mmCIF file of C-alpha atoms and ligand atoms in Angstrom:
data_model
loop_
_atom_site.group_PDB
_atom_site.id
_atom_site.type_symbol
_atom_site.label_atom_id
_atom_site.label_comp_id
_atom_site.label_asym_id
_atom_site.label_seq_id
_atom_site.Cartn_x
_atom_site.Cartn_y
_atom_site.Cartn_z
ATOM 1 C CA MET U 1 -59.471 205.045 51.524
ATOM 2 C CA LYS U 2 -57.720 207.080 47.986
ATOM 3 C CA ASP U 3 -58.228 205.774 44.924
ATOM 4 C CA VAL U 4 -55.942 203.050 43.719
ATOM 5 C CA TYR U 5 -54.454 201.498 40.488
ATOM 6 C CA ILE U 6 -53.901 198.041 40.688
ATOM 7 C CA LEU U 7 -51.991 195.861 38.431
ATOM 8 C CA ALA U 8 -53.348 191.674 38.129
ATOM 9 C CA VAL U 9 -51.693 189.132 36.473
ATOM 10 C CA GLU U 10 -53.873 185.877 35.568
ATOM 11 C CA SER U 11 -51.766 183.001 34.735
ATOM 12 C CA SER U 12 -52.528 179.552 36.833
ATOM 13 C CA CYS U 13 -54.068 177.511 33.651
ATOM 14 C CA ASP U 14 -54.077 178.432 30.185
ATOM 15 C CA ASP U 15 -54.843 181.701 29.409
ATOM 16 C CA THR U 16 -52.994 184.106 30.019
ATOM 17 C CA SER U 17 -54.406 187.845 31.157
ATOM 18 C CA ALA U 18 -53.343 191.148 32.743
ATOM 19 C CA ALA U 19 -55.536 193.610 34.296
ATOM 20 C CA VAL U 20 -55.710 197.115 35.485
ATOM 21 C CA LEU U 21 -57.984 198.402 37.562
ATOM 22 C CA ARG U 22 -59.081 201.704 39.925
ATOM 23 C CA ASN U 23 -60.477 200.305 43.224
ATOM 24 C CA GLN U 24 -62.829 198.061 42.037
ATOM 25 C CA CYS U 25 -63.604 199.274 38.745
ATOM 26 C CA VAL U 26 -62.359 197.283 36.138
ATOM 27 C CA LEU U 27 -59.924 199.763 33.762
ATOM 28 C CA SER U 28 -58.738 196.785 30.784
ATOM 29 C CA ASN U 29 -58.636 193.146 31.443
ATOM 30 C CA VAL U 30 -56.888 191.677 28.026
ATOM 31 C CA LEU U 31 -56.793 187.650 27.804
ATOM 32 C CA THR U 32 -55.013 185.667 25.230
ATOM 33 C CA SER U 33 -55.750 181.866 25.105
ATOM 34 C CA GLN U 34 -53.631 179.228 23.920
ATOM 35 C CA LYS U 35 -54.491 177.703 21.441
ATOM 36 C CA ILE U 36 -51.642 174.664 21.239
ATOM 37 C CA HIS U 37 -53.567 173.037 23.680
ATOM 38 C CA GLU U 38 -56.779 172.436 21.396
ATOM 39 C CA GLN U 39 -54.548 169.429 19.317
ATOM 40 C CA TYR U 40 -53.849 167.281 22.924
ATOM 41 C CA GLY U 41 -57.432 167.307 23.928
ATOM 42 C CA GLY U 42 -56.307 168.792 27.116
ATOM 43 C CA VAL U 43 -54.168 171.575 28.695
ATOM 44 C CA VAL U 44 -50.791 170.276 28.372
ATOM 45 C CA PRO U 45 -48.693 172.267 31.399
ATOM 46 C CA GLU U 46 -44.975 171.974 29.803
ATOM 47 C CA LEU U 47 -46.536 174.370 26.430
ATOM 48 C CA ALA U 48 -48.514 176.254 29.093
ATOM 49 C CA SER U 49 -46.124 177.429 31.097
ATOM 50 C CA ARG U 50 -43.739 178.267 27.550
ATOM 51 C CA ALA U 51 -46.608 180.101 25.931
ATOM 52 C CA HIS U 52 -47.036 182.391 28.712
ATOM 53 C CA GLN U 53 -43.716 183.513 29.219
ATOM 54 C CA ALA U 54 -43.805 184.316 25.835
ATOM 55 C CA ASN U 55 -47.347 186.549 26.588
ATOM 56 C CA ILE U 56 -46.681 187.822 29.743
ATOM 57 C CA VAL U 57 -45.558 191.630 28.619
ATOM 58 C CA PRO U 58 -47.329 191.992 25.507
ATOM 59 C CA VAL U 59 -50.269 191.107 27.374
ATOM 60 C CA VAL U 60 -49.744 193.213 30.323
ATOM 61 C CA ASN U 61 -48.424 196.010 27.634
ATOM 62 C CA GLN U 62 -51.485 196.048 26.263
ATOM 63 C CA ALA U 63 -53.269 195.885 29.128
ATOM 64 C CA LEU U 64 -51.825 199.069 30.813
ATOM 65 C CA ASP U 65 -51.916 200.632 27.033
ATOM 66 C CA GLN U 66 -55.857 199.879 27.105
ATOM 67 C CA ALA U 67 -56.191 201.718 30.713
ATOM 68 C CA GLY U 68 -54.696 204.680 29.802
ATOM 69 C CA ILE U 69 -52.168 204.335 32.401
ATOM 70 C CA ASP U 70 -48.604 204.841 32.779
ATOM 71 C CA LEU U 71 -46.409 201.803 35.423
ATOM 72 C CA SER U 72 -45.486 205.494 37.023
ATOM 73 C CA LYS U 73 -48.828 205.677 38.326
ATOM 74 C CA ILE U 74 -49.774 201.523 39.549
ATOM 75 C CA ASP U 75 -49.879 201.269 43.127
ATOM 76 C CA ALA U 76 -49.578 197.712 43.483
ATOM 77 C CA VAL U 77 -49.473 194.380 41.770
ATOM 78 C CA ALA U 78 -51.197 191.263 42.094
ATOM 79 C CA PHE U 79 -50.480 187.483 40.830
ATOM 80 C CA THR U 80 -52.725 184.213 41.649
ATOM 81 C CA ALA U 81 -50.610 182.030 43.720
ATOM 82 C CA PHE U 82 -53.161 178.999 43.898
ATOM 83 C CA PRO U 83 -54.226 177.150 42.877
ATOM 84 C CA GLY U 84 -53.104 175.850 39.341
ATOM 85 C CA LEU U 85 -49.919 174.411 36.933
ATOM 86 C CA LEU U 86 -46.947 175.331 38.735
ATOM 87 C CA GLY U 87 -44.982 175.893 36.029
ATOM 88 C CA SER U 88 -47.776 178.871 34.881
ATOM 89 C CA LEU U 89 -47.891 179.891 38.583
ATOM 90 C CA LEU U 90 -44.577 180.155 38.826
ATOM 91 C CA VAL U 91 -44.138 182.305 35.917
ATOM 92 C CA GLY U 92 -47.005 185.227 36.471
ATOM 93 C CA SER U 93 -45.380 185.298 40.238
ATOM 94 C CA SER U 94 -41.824 185.825 38.988
ATOM 95 C CA PHE U 95 -42.370 188.557 36.689
ATOM 96 C CA VAL U 96 -45.055 190.213 39.050
ATOM 97 C CA LYS U 97 -42.107 189.818 41.687
ATOM 98 C CA GLY U 98 -39.625 191.863 40.062
ATOM 99 C CA LEU U 99 -41.816 193.962 38.522
ATOM 100 C CA ALA U 100 -43.151 195.231 42.061
ATOM 101 C CA LEU U 101 -39.063 195.165 42.675
ATOM 102 C CA SER U 102 -38.156 197.457 40.026
ATOM 103 C CA LEU U 103 -41.215 199.854 40.992
ATOM 104 C CA ASN U 104 -41.157 199.243 44.682
ATOM 105 C CA LYS U 105 -44.341 198.535 45.396
ATOM 106 C CA PRO U 106 -46.655 195.811 47.330
ATOM 107 C CA VAL U 107 -47.329 192.531 45.660
ATOM 108 C CA LEU U 108 -50.472 190.985 46.346
ATOM 109 C CA ALA U 109 -50.639 186.947 45.787
ATOM 110 C CA ILE U 110 -54.250 185.806 45.447
ATOM 111 C CA ASP U 111 -55.979 182.652 46.043
ATOM 112 C CA HIS U 112 -57.759 182.087 42.525
ATOM 113 C CA MET U 113 -60.545 180.320 43.808
ATOM 114 C CA GLN U 114 -61.581 183.627 45.842
ATOM 115 C CA ALA U 115 -61.132 185.038 42.671
ATOM 116 C CA HIS U 116 -63.698 183.928 41.288
ATOM 117 C CA MET U 117 -66.402 184.813 44.022
ATOM 118 C CA MET U 118 -64.924 188.080 43.386
ATOM 119 C CA ALA U 119 -65.926 188.443 40.064
ATOM 120 C CA LEU U 120 -68.930 189.015 41.536
ATOM 121 C CA PHE U 121 -67.920 192.054 43.249
ATOM 122 C CA ILE U 122 -66.522 193.896 39.515
ATOM 123 C CA ASP U 123 -67.770 196.957 38.624
ATOM 124 C CA GLU U 124 -66.807 198.836 35.069
ATOM 125 C CA GLU U 125 -67.045 202.002 33.751
ATOM 126 C CA HIS U 126 -70.527 203.349 33.767
ATOM 127 C CA THR U 127 -71.722 199.630 34.677
ATOM 128 C CA GLN U 128 -71.723 197.784 38.512
ATOM 129 C CA PRO U 129 -73.379 195.104 39.129
ATOM 130 C CA LYS U 130 -76.566 194.115 40.661
ATOM 131 C CA LYS U 131 -74.180 192.270 43.410
ATOM 132 C CA PRO U 132 -75.225 189.851 46.371
ATOM 133 C CA SER U 133 -74.963 190.680 49.857
ATOM 134 C CA PHE U 134 -73.442 188.748 52.945
ATOM 135 C CA PRO U 135 -74.257 185.904 53.853
ATOM 136 C CA PHE U 136 -74.904 184.268 50.577
ATOM 137 C CA ILE U 137 -74.027 180.841 49.239
ATOM 138 C CA CYS U 138 -71.912 180.290 45.985
ATOM 139 C CA LEU U 139 -71.569 177.785 43.819
ATOM 140 C CA THR U 140 -68.286 177.717 42.438
ATOM 141 C CA VAL U 141 -67.463 175.676 38.752
ATOM 142 C CA SER U 142 -64.336 175.745 37.196
ATOM 143 C CA GLY U 143 -62.497 172.841 35.034
ATOM 144 C CA GLY U 144 -60.490 172.049 37.906
ATOM 145 C CA HIS U 145 -62.746 172.698 40.154
ATOM 146 C CA THR U 146 -66.704 172.281 42.106
ATOM 147 C CA GLN U 147 -66.981 173.394 45.223
ATOM 148 C CA ILE U 148 -70.434 174.868 47.326
ATOM 149 C CA SER U 149 -69.763 177.846 50.172
ATOM 150 C CA ILE U 150 -71.392 180.208 52.685
ATOM 151 C CA VAL U 151 -70.086 183.629 51.787
ATOM 152 C CA ARG U 152 -69.848 185.004 54.820
ATOM 153 C CA ASP U 153 -67.655 188.646 54.223
ATOM 154 C CA PHE U 154 -64.764 188.615 52.019
ATOM 155 C CA THR U 155 -62.610 186.877 53.987
ATOM 156 C CA GLN U 156 -65.051 184.098 55.909
ATOM 157 C CA ILE U 157 -65.206 181.304 53.535
ATOM 158 C CA GLN U 158 -67.098 178.107 54.750
ATOM 159 C CA ILE U 159 -66.576 175.318 52.452
ATOM 160 C CA ILE U 160 -69.844 173.007 52.602
ATOM 161 C CA GLY U 161 -69.688 170.629 49.830
ATOM 162 C CA LYS U 162 -66.998 169.714 46.931
ATOM 163 C CA THR U 163 -66.547 167.199 44.293
ATOM 164 C CA LYS U 164 -64.935 163.570 45.790
ATOM 165 C CA ASP U 165 -63.459 163.401 42.403
ATOM 166 C CA ASP U 166 -63.801 165.168 38.545
ATOM 167 C CA ALA U 167 -64.924 169.126 38.233
ATOM 168 C CA VAL U 168 -67.599 169.768 36.925
ATOM 169 C CA GLY U 169 -66.426 171.468 33.933
ATOM 170 C CA GLU U 170 -63.832 168.256 33.683
ATOM 171 C CA ALA U 171 -67.319 166.364 33.324
ATOM 172 C CA PHE U 172 -67.963 168.732 30.426
ATOM 173 C CA ASP U 173 -64.558 168.910 28.477
ATOM 174 C CA LYS U 174 -64.054 164.485 28.810
ATOM 175 C CA ILE U 175 -67.570 164.195 27.426
ATOM 176 C CA ALA U 176 -67.041 166.617 24.141
ATOM 177 C CA LYS U 177 -63.587 164.806 24.448
ATOM 178 C CA LEU U 178 -66.177 161.567 23.638
ATOM 179 C CA LEU U 179 -68.190 163.266 20.829
ATOM 180 C CA GLY U 180 -64.527 164.328 19.065
ATOM 181 C CA LEU U 181 -65.199 167.956 20.310
ATOM 182 C CA PRO U 182 -61.730 169.677 20.613
ATOM 183 C CA TYR U 183 -60.422 171.491 24.025
ATOM 184 C CA PRO U 184 -62.183 172.641 26.048
ATOM 185 C CA GLY U 185 -65.418 171.024 25.503
ATOM 186 C CA GLY U 186 -67.477 172.707 27.460
ATOM 187 C CA PRO U 187 -68.484 176.012 25.532
ATOM 188 C CA LEU U 188 -68.884 173.782 22.471
ATOM 189 C CA ILE U 189 -71.467 171.416 24.006
ATOM 190 C CA ASP U 190 -73.600 174.912 25.422
ATOM 191 C CA GLN U 191 -73.511 176.003 22.321
ATOM 192 C CA ILE U 192 -74.936 172.571 20.654
ATOM 193 C CA ALA U 193 -76.438 171.866 22.909
ATOM 194 C CA ARG U 194 -78.974 174.702 22.409
ATOM 195 C CA GLU U 195 -80.241 172.742 18.674
ATOM 196 C CA GLY U 196 -81.465 169.564 21.041
ATOM 197 C CA ASN U 197 -83.168 167.974 23.281
ATOM 198 C CA PRO U 198 -82.322 167.606 27.088
ATOM 199 C CA LEU U 199 -84.896 164.884 27.388
ATOM 200 C CA ALA U 200 -83.826 162.290 24.288
ATOM 201 C CA PHE U 201 -81.464 160.422 26.689
ATOM 202 C CA HIS U 202 -80.903 159.448 30.035
ATOM 203 C CA PHE U 203 -77.397 160.047 31.740
ATOM 204 C CA SER U 204 -77.876 158.625 34.954
ATOM 205 C CA GLU U 205 -77.158 161.734 38.186
ATOM 206 C CA SER U 206 -74.910 160.752 40.831
ATOM 207 C CA ASN U 207 -76.840 161.247 44.033
ATOM 208 C CA MET U 208 -74.203 162.111 46.968
ATOM 209 C CA GLU U 209 -74.714 162.355 50.150
ATOM 210 C CA ASN U 210 -74.739 165.911 51.654
ATOM 211 C CA LEU U 211 -73.478 168.695 49.799
ATOM 212 C CA ASP U 212 -70.736 166.296 47.890
ATOM 213 C CA PHE U 213 -70.832 165.944 44.121
ATOM 214 C CA SER U 214 -69.133 163.285 42.193
ATOM 215 C CA PHE U 215 -69.077 163.555 38.181
ATOM 216 C CA SER U 216 -66.720 160.899 36.998
ATOM 217 C CA GLY U 217 -69.896 158.416 36.960
ATOM 218 C CA ILE U 218 -71.706 160.456 34.509
ATOM 219 C CA LYS U 219 -68.325 160.643 31.998
ATOM 220 C CA THR U 220 -68.723 156.469 31.848
ATOM 221 C CA SER U 221 -72.212 156.503 31.669
ATOM 222 C CA VAL U 222 -71.650 158.441 28.189
ATOM 223 C CA LEU U 223 -68.878 156.282 27.138
ATOM 224 C CA TYR U 224 -70.662 152.429 27.501
ATOM 225 C CA PHE U 225 -73.520 154.340 25.905
ATOM 226 C CA LEU U 226 -71.432 155.973 22.968
ATOM 227 C CA GLU U 227 -69.985 152.306 22.514
ATOM 228 C CA GLU U 228 -73.053 150.202 22.511
ATOM 229 C CA LYS U 229 -74.703 153.324 19.896
ATOM 230 C CA VAL U 230 -71.566 152.782 17.038
ATOM 231 C CA LYS U 231 -71.989 149.722 17.506
ATOM 232 C CA GLU U 232 -74.589 149.270 15.856
ATOM 233 C CA ASP U 233 -74.415 152.553 13.991
ATOM 234 C CA PRO U 234 -71.458 153.879 13.597
ATOM 235 C CA ASP U 235 -72.236 157.949 12.026
ATOM 236 C CA PHE U 236 -74.889 158.012 16.165
ATOM 237 C CA ILE U 237 -72.538 160.243 17.270
ATOM 238 C CA LYS U 238 -73.073 162.610 14.088
ATOM 239 C CA LYS U 239 -76.368 161.673 13.596
ATOM 240 C CA ASN U 240 -77.850 162.680 17.088
ATOM 241 C CA LEU U 241 -75.049 165.602 18.446
ATOM 242 C CA ALA U 242 -77.087 168.029 19.210
ATOM 243 C CA ASP U 243 -79.425 165.619 21.431
ATOM 244 C CA ILE U 244 -76.120 163.750 23.187
ATOM 245 C CA CYS U 245 -74.834 167.329 24.009
ATOM 246 C CA ALA U 246 -78.470 168.848 25.125
ATOM 247 C CA SER U 247 -79.122 165.169 27.189
ATOM 248 C CA ALA U 248 -75.629 165.206 28.925
ATOM 249 C CA GLN U 249 -76.203 168.765 30.109
ATOM 250 C CA TYR U 250 -79.234 168.943 31.689
ATOM 251 C CA ALA U 251 -77.607 165.702 33.660
ATOM 252 C CA LEU U 252 -75.403 167.496 34.473
ATOM 253 C CA VAL U 253 -77.255 170.838 35.682
ATOM 254 C CA ASN U 254 -79.704 169.378 36.729
ATOM 255 C CA MET U 255 -76.411 167.753 39.817
ATOM 256 C CA LEU U 256 -75.866 170.304 40.081
ATOM 257 C CA LEU U 257 -79.127 172.755 40.897
ATOM 258 C CA LYS U 258 -80.269 169.709 43.601
ATOM 259 C CA LYS U 259 -77.140 170.766 45.482
ATOM 260 C CA ILE U 260 -77.867 174.579 45.475
ATOM 261 C CA LYS U 261 -81.850 173.560 46.671
ATOM 262 C CA LYS U 262 -80.010 171.775 49.614
ATOM 263 C CA ALA U 263 -78.017 174.646 50.588
ATOM 264 C CA SER U 264 -79.772 177.206 50.496
ATOM 265 C CA VAL U 265 -83.049 174.732 52.185
ATOM 266 C CA THR U 266 -80.331 173.920 55.220
ATOM 267 C CA THR U 267 -79.083 177.043 56.082
ATOM 268 C CA GLY U 268 -82.464 179.531 54.992
ATOM 269 C CA ILE U 269 -79.707 181.279 52.794
ATOM 270 C CA ARG U 270 -81.867 182.876 49.889
ATOM 271 C CA GLU U 271 -79.153 184.833 48.084
ATOM 272 C CA ILE U 272 -77.598 182.301 45.266
ATOM 273 C CA ALA U 273 -74.580 183.424 43.019
ATOM 274 C CA VAL U 274 -71.837 181.385 40.593
ATOM 275 C CA VAL U 275 -69.248 181.498 39.304
ATOM 276 C CA GLY U 276 -66.552 180.113 37.645
ATOM 277 C CA GLY U 277 -66.162 178.867 34.197
ATOM 278 C CA VAL U 278 -69.376 176.798 34.016
ATOM 279 C CA SER U 279 -71.175 179.867 35.053
ATOM 280 C CA ALA U 280 -71.317 180.831 31.909
ATOM 281 C CA ASN U 281 -73.650 178.161 30.560
ATOM 282 C CA SER U 282 -76.429 179.259 29.532
ATOM 283 C CA TRP U 283 -78.417 175.712 30.238
ATOM 284 C CA LEU U 284 -77.664 176.629 33.743
ATOM 285 C CA ARG U 285 -77.944 180.017 33.698
ATOM 286 C CA SER U 286 -82.330 179.827 32.405
ATOM 287 C CA GLN U 287 -82.462 176.789 34.841
ATOM 288 C CA LEU U 288 -81.287 178.306 37.715
ATOM 289 C CA GLU U 289 -83.147 181.290 37.293
ATOM 290 C CA ASN U 290 -86.677 179.004 36.820
ATOM 291 C CA MET U 291 -85.780 177.707 39.970
ATOM 292 C CA ALA U 292 -84.832 180.910 41.720
ATOM 293 C CA GLN U 293 -88.661 182.596 40.914
ATOM 294 C CA LYS U 294 -90.184 179.714 42.206
ATOM 295 C CA SER U 295 -88.327 179.504 45.461
ATOM 296 C CA HIS U 296 -87.453 183.070 45.994
ATOM 297 C CA TRP U 297 -84.225 183.199 45.756
ATOM 298 C CA ASN U 298 -82.052 186.592 44.268
ATOM 299 C CA THR U 299 -79.705 184.879 41.884
ATOM 300 C CA TYR U 300 -75.940 186.277 40.836
ATOM 301 C CA PHE U 301 -73.369 185.604 38.485
ATOM 302 C CA PRO U 302 -70.316 186.982 37.046
ATOM 303 C CA LYS U 303 -70.823 188.534 33.736
ATOM 304 C CA LEU U 304 -69.564 186.583 31.239
ATOM 305 C CA GLN U 305 -65.682 187.366 29.932
ATOM 306 C CA PHE U 306 -65.372 187.551 34.055
ATOM 307 C CA CYS U 307 -67.332 183.480 34.574
ATOM 308 C CA THR U 308 -63.929 182.383 32.683
ATOM 309 C CA ASP U 309 -60.160 182.902 34.149
ATOM 310 C CA ASN U 310 -59.471 186.453 33.480
ATOM 311 C CA ALA U 311 -57.293 189.137 35.575
ATOM 312 C CA ALA U 312 -59.654 191.199 36.683
ATOM 313 C CA MET U 313 -61.283 189.242 39.374
ATOM 314 C CA ILE U 314 -57.441 188.968 40.758
ATOM 315 C CA GLY U 315 -57.330 193.027 40.939
ATOM 316 C CA VAL U 316 -60.437 193.357 42.249
ATOM 317 C CA SER U 317 -59.415 190.599 45.283
ATOM 318 C CA ALA U 318 -56.332 192.711 45.587
ATOM 319 C CA TYR U 319 -58.425 195.815 46.066
ATOM 320 C CA PHE U 320 -60.213 194.018 48.383
ATOM 321 C CA LYS U 321 -56.988 192.707 50.368
ATOM 322 C CA MET U 322 -55.836 196.040 50.831
ATOM 323 C CA LYS U 323 -59.062 197.434 51.950
ATOM 324 C CA GLY U 324 -59.313 195.121 54.650
ATOM 325 C CA GLN U 325 -55.865 196.003 56.017
ATOM 326 C CA SER U 326 -54.608 198.898 57.452
ATOM 327 C CA ASP U 327 -50.809 197.736 57.414
ATOM 328 C CA GLU U 328 -49.044 197.618 54.201
ATOM 329 C CA ILE U 329 -49.546 194.151 52.584
ATOM 330 C CA ASN U 330 -46.643 193.046 50.682
ATOM 331 C CA ASP U 331 -46.267 189.085 49.737
ATOM 332 C CA MET U 332 -43.453 189.130 48.024
ATOM 333 C CA PHE U 333 -42.290 185.838 49.858
ATOM 334 C CA VAL U 334 -45.279 183.497 49.261
ATOM 335 C CA VAL U 335 -44.925 180.439 47.312
ATOM 336 C CA PRO U 336 -47.292 179.479 44.944
ATOM 337 C CA ARG U 337 -48.441 175.905 45.052
ATOM 338 C CA SER U 338 -49.969 173.427 42.953
ATOM 339 C CA ARG U 339 -53.821 172.284 42.237
HETATM 340 O O1 LIG Y 401 -62.623 179.008 35.904
HETATM 341 P P1 LIG Y 401 -62.134 178.430 34.165
HETATM 342 O O2 LIG Y 401 -62.038 179.457 33.596
HETATM 343 O O3 LIG Y 401 -60.878 177.740 34.549
HETATM 344 C C1 LIG Y 401 -60.195 176.730 35.983
HETATM 345 O O4 LIG Y 401 -60.378 177.468 36.829
HETATM 346 O O5 LIG Y 401 -60.454 175.312 35.847
HETATM 347 O O6 LIG Y 401 -63.312 176.917 34.072
HETATM 348 C C2 LIG Y 401 -62.534 175.860 32.386
HETATM 349 C C3 LIG Y 401 -63.660 175.185 32.341
HETATM 350 C C4 LIG Y 401 -64.014 174.607 31.141
HETATM 351 O O7 LIG Y 401 -63.551 172.741 31.535
HETATM 352 C C5 LIG Y 401 -64.568 174.667 30.851
HETATM 353 O O8 LIG Y 401 -64.871 173.591 29.424
HETATM 354 C C6 LIG Y 401 -65.386 175.125 31.722
HETATM 355 O O9 LIG Y 401 -64.970 175.675 31.983
HETATM 356 N N1 LIG Y 401 -66.756 175.801 29.922
HETATM 357 C C7 LIG Y 401 -67.981 176.002 30.300
HETATM 358 C C8 LIG Y 401 -68.856 177.024 29.788
HETATM 359 N N2 LIG Y 401 -67.568 178.207 29.465
HETATM 360 C C9 LIG Y 401 -66.799 177.355 30.111
HETATM 361 N N3 LIG Y 401 -68.453 174.574 30.256
HETATM 362 C C10 LIG Y 401 -70.100 175.084 30.096
HETATM 363 N N4 LIG Y 401 -70.688 175.524 29.332
HETATM 364 C C11 LIG Y 401 -69.804 176.760 28.955
HETATM 365 N N5 LIG Y 401 -70.094 177.245 28.355
HETATM 366 ZN ZN1 LIG Y 402 -60.560 179.475 37.224
#
């Protein structure tokens, strides 16, 4: 297959992103985070759609400029089709479909969850990350999803466990909100926890059967704990913030690690990957490395900038989709679906 240039757009939640790739190599990956949601403690869907409308043209232009690629050189355009916020998805899909029609190029509709996994296969000019070999176990941890899968090849993905309630990123964000931290709280908890003692407080961990997860209980356990402590000392949170963050993070990460271990033992697979926004978490990364040494696993994470939502992962998924199908692909009629 000759070199293909792909323009990709990701607009499923609160980040507008565009990327240009040559095959699986990213040439540019531009991202605008919407600050407007911070004051509401979570993403407001209508505001997110409006911000995507305002951002999409400048972000795409910037991605083309940074890649040094003219629109006429683009062979295909890709967008996130699902899951996500419907209004936000529609901005990306309408823009990309209009652009593809005007360029007379194929459109590729990409599954956001699959794209998080494909982030493991993004190359950069002069750097190629260590990649997992098939089959591998993949834990996908984001703001909307928590699932564990066996990835047999680029298209054969079997989900073997998932959350029964909140996603782990959502649990990080909700606990952060209880502590008075702005949205998204996950990266802040990660940062503040570095100064704290993970064993200072005990938060009960859920113990779901099989490979499923549950994260709503720990949020309630943190809530009751804080209510009680703040009654005794109104400054309790301020005085103990780092220890609370470290202890809550310890419990959340433990729940993830236990399921990875169980998945590896039951399947016999020792290639272990973690992807999605929460895979940027430094405690999760270091604890998994420790476990991997003891259990003789090979572990893989996307580079930090490809963990949270980004268009490069949409582009690389589009590349593998094109490579896997000899007939011309055109997903023009794929309709976005919400979460
Ligand atoms: O994958 P992502 O960017 O968006 C979704 O598809 O949902 O994930 C966003 C989630 C948020 O909940 C955010 O708080 C969490 O990932 N997150 C983190 C870290 N960085 C992002 N959680 C814990 N530690 C981090 N360093
Ligand atoms: Zn995501």
